[in-house]
PDB file of C-alpha atoms in Angstrom:
ATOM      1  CA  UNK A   2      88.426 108.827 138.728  1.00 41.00           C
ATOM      2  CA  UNK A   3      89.768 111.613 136.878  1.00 40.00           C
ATOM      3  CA  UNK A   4      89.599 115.021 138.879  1.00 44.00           C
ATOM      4  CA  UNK A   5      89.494 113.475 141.653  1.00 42.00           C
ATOM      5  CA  UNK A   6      91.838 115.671 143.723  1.00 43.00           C
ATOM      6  CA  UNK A   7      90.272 119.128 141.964  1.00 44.00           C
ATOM      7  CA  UNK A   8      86.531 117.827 143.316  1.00 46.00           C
ATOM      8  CA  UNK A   9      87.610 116.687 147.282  1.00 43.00           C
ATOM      9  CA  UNK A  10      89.518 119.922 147.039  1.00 43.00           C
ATOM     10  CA  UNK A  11      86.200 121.792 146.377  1.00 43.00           C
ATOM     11  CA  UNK A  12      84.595 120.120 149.349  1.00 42.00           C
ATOM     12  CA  UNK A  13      87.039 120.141 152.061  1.00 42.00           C
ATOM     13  CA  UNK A  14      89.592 123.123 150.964  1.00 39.00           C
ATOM     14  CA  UNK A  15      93.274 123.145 150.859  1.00 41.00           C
ATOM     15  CA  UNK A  16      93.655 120.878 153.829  1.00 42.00           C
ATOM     16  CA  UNK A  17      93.954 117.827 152.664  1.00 47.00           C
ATOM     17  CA  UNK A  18      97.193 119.157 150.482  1.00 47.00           C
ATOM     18  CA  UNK A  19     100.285 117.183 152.017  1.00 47.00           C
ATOM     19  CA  UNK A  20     103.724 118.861 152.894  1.00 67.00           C
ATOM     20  CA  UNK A  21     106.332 116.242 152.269  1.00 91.00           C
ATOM     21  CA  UNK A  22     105.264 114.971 149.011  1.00 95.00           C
ATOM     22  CA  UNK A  23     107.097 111.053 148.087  1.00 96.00           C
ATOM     23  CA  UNK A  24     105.055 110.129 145.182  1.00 97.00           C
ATOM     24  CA  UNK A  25     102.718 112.290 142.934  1.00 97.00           C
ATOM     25  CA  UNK A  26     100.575 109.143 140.958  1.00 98.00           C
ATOM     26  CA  UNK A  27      97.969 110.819 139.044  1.00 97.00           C
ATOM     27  CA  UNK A  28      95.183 112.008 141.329  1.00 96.00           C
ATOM     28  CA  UNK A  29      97.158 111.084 144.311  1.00 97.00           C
ATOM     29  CA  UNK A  30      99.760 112.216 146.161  1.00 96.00           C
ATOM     30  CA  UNK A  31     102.015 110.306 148.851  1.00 97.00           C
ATOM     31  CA  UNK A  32     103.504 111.664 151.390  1.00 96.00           C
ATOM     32  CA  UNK A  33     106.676 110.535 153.426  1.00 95.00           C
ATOM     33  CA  UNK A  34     103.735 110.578 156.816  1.00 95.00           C
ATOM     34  CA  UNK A  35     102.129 107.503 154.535  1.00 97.00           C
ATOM     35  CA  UNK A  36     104.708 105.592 153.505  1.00 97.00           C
ATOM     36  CA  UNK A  37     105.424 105.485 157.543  1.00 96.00           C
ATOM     37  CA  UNK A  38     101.657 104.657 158.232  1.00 96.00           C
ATOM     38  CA  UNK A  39     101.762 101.957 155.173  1.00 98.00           C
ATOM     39  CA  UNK A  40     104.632 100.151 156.674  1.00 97.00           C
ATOM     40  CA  UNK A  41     104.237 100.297 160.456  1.00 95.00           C
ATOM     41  CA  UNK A  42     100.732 101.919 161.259  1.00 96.00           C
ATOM     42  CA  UNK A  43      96.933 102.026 160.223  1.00 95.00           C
ATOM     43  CA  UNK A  44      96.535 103.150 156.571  1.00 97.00           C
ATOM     44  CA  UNK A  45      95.565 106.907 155.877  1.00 96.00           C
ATOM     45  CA  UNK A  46      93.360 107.738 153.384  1.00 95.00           C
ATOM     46  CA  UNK A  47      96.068 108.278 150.923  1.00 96.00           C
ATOM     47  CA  UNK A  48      96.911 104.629 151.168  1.00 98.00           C
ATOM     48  CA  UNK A  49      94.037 102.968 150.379  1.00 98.00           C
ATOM     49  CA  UNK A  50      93.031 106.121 147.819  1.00 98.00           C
ATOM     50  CA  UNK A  51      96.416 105.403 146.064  1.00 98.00           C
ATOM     51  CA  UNK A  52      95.873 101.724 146.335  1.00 98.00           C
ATOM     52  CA  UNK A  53      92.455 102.211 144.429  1.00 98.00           C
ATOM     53  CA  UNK A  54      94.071 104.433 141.727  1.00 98.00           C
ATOM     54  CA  UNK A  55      96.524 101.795 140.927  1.00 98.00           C
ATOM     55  CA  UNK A  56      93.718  99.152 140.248  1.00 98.00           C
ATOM     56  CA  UNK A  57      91.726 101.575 137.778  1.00 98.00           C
ATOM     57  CA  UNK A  58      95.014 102.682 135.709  1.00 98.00           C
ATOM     58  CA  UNK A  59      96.944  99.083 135.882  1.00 97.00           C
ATOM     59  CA  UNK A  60      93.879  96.354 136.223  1.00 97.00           C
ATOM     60  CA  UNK A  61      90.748  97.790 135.503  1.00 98.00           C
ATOM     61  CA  UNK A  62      92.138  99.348 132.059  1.00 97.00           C
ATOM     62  CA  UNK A  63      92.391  95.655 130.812  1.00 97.00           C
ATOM     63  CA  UNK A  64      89.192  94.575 131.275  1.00 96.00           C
ATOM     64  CA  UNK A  65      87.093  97.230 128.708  1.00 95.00           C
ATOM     65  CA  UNK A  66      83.904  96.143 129.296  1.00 94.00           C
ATOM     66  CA  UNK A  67      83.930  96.094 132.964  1.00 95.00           C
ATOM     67  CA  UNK A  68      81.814  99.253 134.608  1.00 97.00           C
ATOM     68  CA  UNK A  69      83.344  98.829 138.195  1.00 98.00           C
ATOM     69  CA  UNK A  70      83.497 101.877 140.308  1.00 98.00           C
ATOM     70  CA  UNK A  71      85.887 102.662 143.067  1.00 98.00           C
ATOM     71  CA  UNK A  72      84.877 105.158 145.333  1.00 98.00           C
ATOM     72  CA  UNK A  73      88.239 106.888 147.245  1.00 97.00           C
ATOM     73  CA  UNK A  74      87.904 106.930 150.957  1.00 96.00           C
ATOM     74  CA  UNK A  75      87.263 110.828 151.023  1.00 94.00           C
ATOM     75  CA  UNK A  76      84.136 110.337 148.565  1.00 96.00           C
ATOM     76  CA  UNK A  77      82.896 107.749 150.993  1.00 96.00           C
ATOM     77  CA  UNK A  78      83.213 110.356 153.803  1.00 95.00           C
ATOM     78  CA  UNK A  79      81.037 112.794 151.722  1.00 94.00           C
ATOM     79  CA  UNK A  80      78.636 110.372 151.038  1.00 96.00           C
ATOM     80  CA  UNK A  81      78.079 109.259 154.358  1.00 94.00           C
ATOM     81  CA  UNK A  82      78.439 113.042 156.014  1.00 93.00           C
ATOM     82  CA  UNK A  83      76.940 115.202 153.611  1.00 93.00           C
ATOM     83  CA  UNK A  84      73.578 116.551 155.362  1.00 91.00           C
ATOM     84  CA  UNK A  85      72.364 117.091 151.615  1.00 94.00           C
ATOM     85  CA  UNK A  86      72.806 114.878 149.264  1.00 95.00           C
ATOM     86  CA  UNK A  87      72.039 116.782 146.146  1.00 92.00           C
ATOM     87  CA  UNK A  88      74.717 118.876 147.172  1.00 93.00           C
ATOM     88  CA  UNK A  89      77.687 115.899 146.401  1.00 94.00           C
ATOM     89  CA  UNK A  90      76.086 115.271 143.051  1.00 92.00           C
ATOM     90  CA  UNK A  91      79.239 117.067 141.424  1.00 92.00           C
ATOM     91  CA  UNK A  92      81.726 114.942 143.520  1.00 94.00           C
ATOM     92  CA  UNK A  93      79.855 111.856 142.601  1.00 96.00           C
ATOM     93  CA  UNK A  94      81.132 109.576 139.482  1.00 95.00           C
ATOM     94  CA  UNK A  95      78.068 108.353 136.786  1.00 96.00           C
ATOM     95  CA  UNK A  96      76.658 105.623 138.275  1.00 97.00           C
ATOM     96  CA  UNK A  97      74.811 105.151 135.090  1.00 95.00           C
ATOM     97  CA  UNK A  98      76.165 102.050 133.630  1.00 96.00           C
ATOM     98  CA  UNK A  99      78.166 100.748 136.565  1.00 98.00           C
ATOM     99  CA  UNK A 100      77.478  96.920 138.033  1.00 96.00           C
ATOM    100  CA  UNK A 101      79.493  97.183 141.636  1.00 98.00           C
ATOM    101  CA  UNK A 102      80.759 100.198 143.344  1.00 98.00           C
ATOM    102  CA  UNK A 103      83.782  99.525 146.043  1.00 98.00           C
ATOM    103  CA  UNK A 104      83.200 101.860 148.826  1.00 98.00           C
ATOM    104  CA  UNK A 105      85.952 102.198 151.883  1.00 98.00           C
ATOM    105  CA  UNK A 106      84.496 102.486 155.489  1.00 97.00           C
ATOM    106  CA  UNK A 107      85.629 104.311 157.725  1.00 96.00           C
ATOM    107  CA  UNK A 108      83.800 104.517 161.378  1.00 94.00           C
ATOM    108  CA  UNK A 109      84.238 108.947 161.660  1.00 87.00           C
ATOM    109  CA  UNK A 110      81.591 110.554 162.584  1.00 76.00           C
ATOM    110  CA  UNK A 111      82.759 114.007 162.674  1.00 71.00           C
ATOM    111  CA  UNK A 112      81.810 115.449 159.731  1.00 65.00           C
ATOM    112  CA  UNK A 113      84.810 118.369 160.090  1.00 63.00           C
ATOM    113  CA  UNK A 114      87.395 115.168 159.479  1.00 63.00           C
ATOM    114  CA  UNK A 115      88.057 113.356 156.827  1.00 58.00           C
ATOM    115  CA  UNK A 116      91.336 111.612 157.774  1.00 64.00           C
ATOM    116  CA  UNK A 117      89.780 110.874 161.300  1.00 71.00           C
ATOM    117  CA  UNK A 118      88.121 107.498 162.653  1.00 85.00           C
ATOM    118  CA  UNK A 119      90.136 104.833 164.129  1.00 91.00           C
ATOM    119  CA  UNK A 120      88.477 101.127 161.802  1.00 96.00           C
ATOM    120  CA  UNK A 121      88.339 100.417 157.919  1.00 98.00           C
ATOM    121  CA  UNK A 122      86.349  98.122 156.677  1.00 98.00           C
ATOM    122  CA  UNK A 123      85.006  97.647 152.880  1.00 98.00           C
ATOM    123  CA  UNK A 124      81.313  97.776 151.344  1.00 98.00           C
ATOM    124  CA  UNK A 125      80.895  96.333 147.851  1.00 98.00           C
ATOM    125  CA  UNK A 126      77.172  96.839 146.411  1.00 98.00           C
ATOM    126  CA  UNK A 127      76.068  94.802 143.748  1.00 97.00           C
ATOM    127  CA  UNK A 128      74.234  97.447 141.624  1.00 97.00           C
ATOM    128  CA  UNK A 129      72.256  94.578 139.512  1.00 95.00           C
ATOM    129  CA  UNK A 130      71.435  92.772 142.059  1.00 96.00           C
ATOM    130  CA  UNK A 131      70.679  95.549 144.603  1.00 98.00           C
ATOM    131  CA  UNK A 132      72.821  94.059 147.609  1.00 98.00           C
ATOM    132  CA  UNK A 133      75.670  95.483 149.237  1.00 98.00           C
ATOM    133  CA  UNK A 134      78.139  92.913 151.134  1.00 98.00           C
ATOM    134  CA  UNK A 135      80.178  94.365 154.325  1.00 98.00           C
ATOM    135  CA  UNK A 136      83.608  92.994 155.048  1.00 98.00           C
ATOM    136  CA  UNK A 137      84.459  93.602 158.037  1.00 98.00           C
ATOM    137  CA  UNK A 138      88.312  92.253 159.687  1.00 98.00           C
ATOM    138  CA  UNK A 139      86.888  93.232 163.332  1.00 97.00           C
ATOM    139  CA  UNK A 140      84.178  91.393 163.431  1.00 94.00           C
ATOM    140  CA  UNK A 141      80.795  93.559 163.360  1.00 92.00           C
ATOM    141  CA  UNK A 142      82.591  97.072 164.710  1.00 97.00           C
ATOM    142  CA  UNK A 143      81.697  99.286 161.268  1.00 97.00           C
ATOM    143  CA  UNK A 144      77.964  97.359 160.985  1.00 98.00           C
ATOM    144  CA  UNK A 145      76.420 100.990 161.709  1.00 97.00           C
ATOM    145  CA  UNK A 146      78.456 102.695 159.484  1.00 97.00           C
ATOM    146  CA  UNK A 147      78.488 100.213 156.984  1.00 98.00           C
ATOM    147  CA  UNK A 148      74.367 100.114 156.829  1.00 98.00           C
ATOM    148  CA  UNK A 149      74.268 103.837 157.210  1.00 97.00           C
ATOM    149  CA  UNK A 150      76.520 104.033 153.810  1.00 98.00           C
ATOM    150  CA  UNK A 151      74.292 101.458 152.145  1.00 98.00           C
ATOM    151  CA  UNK A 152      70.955 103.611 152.772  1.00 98.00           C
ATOM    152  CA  UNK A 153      72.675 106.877 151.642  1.00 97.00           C
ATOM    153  CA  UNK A 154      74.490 104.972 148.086  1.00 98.00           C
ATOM    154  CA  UNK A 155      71.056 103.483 147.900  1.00 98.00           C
ATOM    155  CA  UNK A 156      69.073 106.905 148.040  1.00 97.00           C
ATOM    156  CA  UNK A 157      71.811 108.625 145.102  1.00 97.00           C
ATOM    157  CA  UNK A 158      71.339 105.206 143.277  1.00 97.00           C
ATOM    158  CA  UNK A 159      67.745 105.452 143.140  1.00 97.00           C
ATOM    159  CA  UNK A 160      67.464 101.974 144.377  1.00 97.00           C
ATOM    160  CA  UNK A 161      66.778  99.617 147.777  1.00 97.00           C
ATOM    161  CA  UNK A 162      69.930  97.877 148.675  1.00 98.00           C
ATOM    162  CA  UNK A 163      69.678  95.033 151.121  1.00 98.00           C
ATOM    163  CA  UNK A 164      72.667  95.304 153.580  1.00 98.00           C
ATOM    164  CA  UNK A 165      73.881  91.538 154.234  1.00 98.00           C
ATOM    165  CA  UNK A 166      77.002  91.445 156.683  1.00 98.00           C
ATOM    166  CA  UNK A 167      79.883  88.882 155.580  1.00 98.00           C
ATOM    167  CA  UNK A 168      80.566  86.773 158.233  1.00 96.00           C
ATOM    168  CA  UNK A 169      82.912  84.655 156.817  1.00 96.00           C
ATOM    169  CA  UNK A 170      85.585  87.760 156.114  1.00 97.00           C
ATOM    170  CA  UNK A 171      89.023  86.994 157.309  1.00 97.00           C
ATOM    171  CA  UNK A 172      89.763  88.860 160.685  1.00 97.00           C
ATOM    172  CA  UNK A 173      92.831  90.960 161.549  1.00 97.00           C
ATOM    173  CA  UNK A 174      95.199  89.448 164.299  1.00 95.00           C
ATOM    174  CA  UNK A 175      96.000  93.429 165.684  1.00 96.00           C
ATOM    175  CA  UNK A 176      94.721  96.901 166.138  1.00 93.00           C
ATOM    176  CA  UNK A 177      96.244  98.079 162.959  1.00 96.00           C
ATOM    177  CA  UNK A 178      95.683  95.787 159.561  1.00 98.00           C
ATOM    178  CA  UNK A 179      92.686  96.511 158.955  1.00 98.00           C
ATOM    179  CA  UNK A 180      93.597  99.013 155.833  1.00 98.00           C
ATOM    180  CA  UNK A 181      95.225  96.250 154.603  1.00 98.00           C
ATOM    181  CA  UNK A 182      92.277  94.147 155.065  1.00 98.00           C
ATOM    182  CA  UNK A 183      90.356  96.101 153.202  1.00 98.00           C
ATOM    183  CA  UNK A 184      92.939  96.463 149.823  1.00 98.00           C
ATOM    184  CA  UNK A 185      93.750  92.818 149.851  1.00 98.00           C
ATOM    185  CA  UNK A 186      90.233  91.524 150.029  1.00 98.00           C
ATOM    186  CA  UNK A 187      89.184  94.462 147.542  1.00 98.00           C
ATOM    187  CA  UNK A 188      91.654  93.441 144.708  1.00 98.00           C
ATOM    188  CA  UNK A 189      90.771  89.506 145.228  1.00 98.00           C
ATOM    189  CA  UNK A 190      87.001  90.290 145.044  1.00 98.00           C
ATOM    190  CA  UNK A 191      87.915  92.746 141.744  1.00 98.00           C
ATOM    191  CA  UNK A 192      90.247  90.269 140.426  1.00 97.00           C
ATOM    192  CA  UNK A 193      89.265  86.807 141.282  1.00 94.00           C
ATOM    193  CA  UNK A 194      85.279  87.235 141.522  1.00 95.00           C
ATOM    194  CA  UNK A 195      84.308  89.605 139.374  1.00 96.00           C
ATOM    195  CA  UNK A 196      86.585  90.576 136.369  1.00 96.00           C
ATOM    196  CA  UNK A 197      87.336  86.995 135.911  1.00 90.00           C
ATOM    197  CA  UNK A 198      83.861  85.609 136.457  1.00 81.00           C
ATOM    198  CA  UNK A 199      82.033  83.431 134.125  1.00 73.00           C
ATOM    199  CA  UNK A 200      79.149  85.076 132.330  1.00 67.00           C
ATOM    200  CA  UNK A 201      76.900  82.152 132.848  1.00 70.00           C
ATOM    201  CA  UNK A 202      77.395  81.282 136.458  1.00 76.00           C
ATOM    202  CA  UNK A 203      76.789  83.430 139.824  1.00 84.00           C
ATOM    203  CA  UNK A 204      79.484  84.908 141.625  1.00 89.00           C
ATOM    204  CA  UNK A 205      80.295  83.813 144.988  1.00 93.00           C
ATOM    205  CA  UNK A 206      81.447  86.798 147.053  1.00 96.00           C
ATOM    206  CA  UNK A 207      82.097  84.624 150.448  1.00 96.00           C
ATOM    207  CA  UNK A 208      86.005  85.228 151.873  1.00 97.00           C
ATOM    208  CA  UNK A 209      85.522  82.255 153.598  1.00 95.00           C
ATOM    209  CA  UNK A 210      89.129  80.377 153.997  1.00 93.00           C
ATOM    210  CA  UNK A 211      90.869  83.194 152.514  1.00 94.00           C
ATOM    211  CA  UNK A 212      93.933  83.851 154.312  1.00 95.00           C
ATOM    212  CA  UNK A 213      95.094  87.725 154.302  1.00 97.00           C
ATOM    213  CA  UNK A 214      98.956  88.135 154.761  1.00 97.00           C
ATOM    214  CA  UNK A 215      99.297  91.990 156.099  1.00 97.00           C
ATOM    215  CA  UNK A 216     102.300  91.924 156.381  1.00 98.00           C
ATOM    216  CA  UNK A 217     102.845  90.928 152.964  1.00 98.00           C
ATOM    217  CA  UNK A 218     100.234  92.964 151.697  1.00 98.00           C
ATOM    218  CA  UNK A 219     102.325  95.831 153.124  1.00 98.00           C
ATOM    219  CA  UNK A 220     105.660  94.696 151.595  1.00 98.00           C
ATOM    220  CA  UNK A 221     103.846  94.297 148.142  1.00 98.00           C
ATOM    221  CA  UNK A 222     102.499  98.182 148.473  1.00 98.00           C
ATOM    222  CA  UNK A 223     105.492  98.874 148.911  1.00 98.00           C
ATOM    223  CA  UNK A 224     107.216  97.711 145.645  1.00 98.00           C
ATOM    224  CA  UNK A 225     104.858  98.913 144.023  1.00 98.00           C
ATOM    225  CA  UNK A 226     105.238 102.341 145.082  1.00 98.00           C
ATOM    226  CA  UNK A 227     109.113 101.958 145.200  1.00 98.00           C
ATOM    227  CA  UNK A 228     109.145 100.818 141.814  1.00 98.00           C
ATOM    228  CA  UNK A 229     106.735 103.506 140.537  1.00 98.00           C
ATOM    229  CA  UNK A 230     108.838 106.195 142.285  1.00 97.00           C
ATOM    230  CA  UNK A 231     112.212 105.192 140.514  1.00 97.00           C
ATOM    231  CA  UNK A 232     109.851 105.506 137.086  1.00 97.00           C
ATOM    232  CA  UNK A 233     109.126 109.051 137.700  1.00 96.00           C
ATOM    233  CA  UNK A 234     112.346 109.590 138.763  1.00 96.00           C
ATOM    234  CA  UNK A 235     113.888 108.145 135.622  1.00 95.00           C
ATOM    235  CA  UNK A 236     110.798 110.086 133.590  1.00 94.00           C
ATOM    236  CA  UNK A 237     112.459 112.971 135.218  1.00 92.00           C
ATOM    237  CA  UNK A 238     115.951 113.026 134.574  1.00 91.00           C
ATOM    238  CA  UNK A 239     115.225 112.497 130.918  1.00 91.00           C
ATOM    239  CA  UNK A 240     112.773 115.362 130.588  1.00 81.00           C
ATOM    240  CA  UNK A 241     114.388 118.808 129.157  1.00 80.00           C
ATOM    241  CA  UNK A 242     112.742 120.566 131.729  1.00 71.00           C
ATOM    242  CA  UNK A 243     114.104 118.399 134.606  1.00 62.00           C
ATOM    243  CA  UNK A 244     117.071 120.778 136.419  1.00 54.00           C
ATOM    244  CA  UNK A 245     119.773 120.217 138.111  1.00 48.00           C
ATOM    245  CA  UNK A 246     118.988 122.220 141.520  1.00 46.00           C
ATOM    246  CA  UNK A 247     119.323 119.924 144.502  1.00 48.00           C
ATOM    247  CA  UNK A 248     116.151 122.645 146.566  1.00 44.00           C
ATOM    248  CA  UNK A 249     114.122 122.703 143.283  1.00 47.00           C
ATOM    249  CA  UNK A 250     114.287 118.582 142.943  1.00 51.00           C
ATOM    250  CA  UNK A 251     113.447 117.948 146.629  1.00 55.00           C
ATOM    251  CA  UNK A 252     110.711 119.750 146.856  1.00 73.00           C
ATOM    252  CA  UNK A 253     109.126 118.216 143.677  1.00 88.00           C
ATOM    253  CA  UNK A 254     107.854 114.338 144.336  1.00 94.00           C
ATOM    254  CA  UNK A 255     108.677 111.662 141.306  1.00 96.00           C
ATOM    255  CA  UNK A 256     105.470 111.845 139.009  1.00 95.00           C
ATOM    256  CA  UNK A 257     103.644 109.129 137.067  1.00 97.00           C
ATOM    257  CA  UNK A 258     101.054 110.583 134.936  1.00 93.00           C
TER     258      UNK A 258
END
């Protein structure tokens, strides 16, 4: 979602800007407070934000004729918060031509926080067919949210989405997975169900007898971001205007752009 940063910045101000940057990827930027969260605590925003850039630049890029949307967590926010919705139009990708949009959930309801909340959970509407599926890894605890976010995407859509809850997603075995719920099921749904699905048969979008490994989920985030740092890193030692000041270098994250 290119611009992303530049239009959340226009809508919630300089706040959201991080102080101890790790990893600069694109739109988003890590900081060293989510790389804690991502491998002890709940995910931030930036985690599952970052975790949705990934997928558009390193899967989405080989499937051309996919028009999949993924909406970062802050977008979602605005969507569900904004007492006007004509007045998000600008943050808002074109829905035009898309078939699913991937929407994170989170249960805030104070419109003056974006980061705030305490449960994620994941909507996925089926544009075509006009259905939106909730997963949900604490049982039914973002179901308001969830069909609150499916009227609003449904009134900027132009369209009635039926709301139909996923009972069968997997469930979290603690208080704090259930970011990683909600990456891990999004990627297999992307992946699995609908960039690899036959043209001639119907998708199934049931979870049921998947098995979610958190903490492996976490490990594999990791690496990812690990090995994406030493890139930029590498990037940057071999660019003339890299420098040699120790101050200078630390307060500059490794960049992948």
């Amino acid at each position: 979602m290119p611009g992303f940063r530049r239009k959340i910045t226009k809508h919630f101000g300089d706040s959201l800007t991080p102080s101890k940057p790790y990893l600069s990827y694109h739109d988003i930027l890590l900081t060293s407070d989510d790389i804690v969260s991502l491998k002890y605590d709940w995910l931030t925003d930036n985690n599952i934000a970052f975790w949705e850039e990934w997928l558009e630049r390193e899967v989405l890029p080989k499937y051309p004729r996919a028009h999949i949307v993924l909406l970062r967590p802050s977008i979602t926010f605005l969507l569900m918060q904004a007492i006007d919705l004509k007045s998000i139009g600008s943050a808002l990708p074109d829905f035009r031509k898309t078939t699913h949009i991937f929407l994170p959930v989170n249960d805030s309801r104070d419109r003056e926080r974006a980061d705030g909340g305490s449960h994620w959970s994941l909507l996925v509407v089926s544009v075509i067919d006009r259905v939106a599926f909730h997963y949900d890894s604490l049982g039914g605890a973002n179901f308001y949210e969830a069909q609150k976010c499916t009227e609003r995407l449904g009134r900027v859509l132009g369209l009635s989405l039926r709301f139909h809850q996923m009972e069968d997603s997997p469930q979290q075995g603690n208080n704090s997975d259930c970011g990683v719920y909600v990456c891990i099921v999004m990627r297999h749904l992307l992946i699995k169900r609908l960039l690899n699905a036959n043209s001639n048969e119907k998708v199934s979008m049931s979870m049921a007898n998947k098995v979610i490994d958190s903490s492996g989920g976490r490990k594999e985030m990791m690496q990812i971001i690990e090995s994406l740092r030493k890139e930029g890193e590498r990037r940057r030692s071999l660019s003339p205007m890299s420098t040699s000041s120790k101050s200078g270098s630390s307060k500059t994250p490794p960049r992948i752009e």
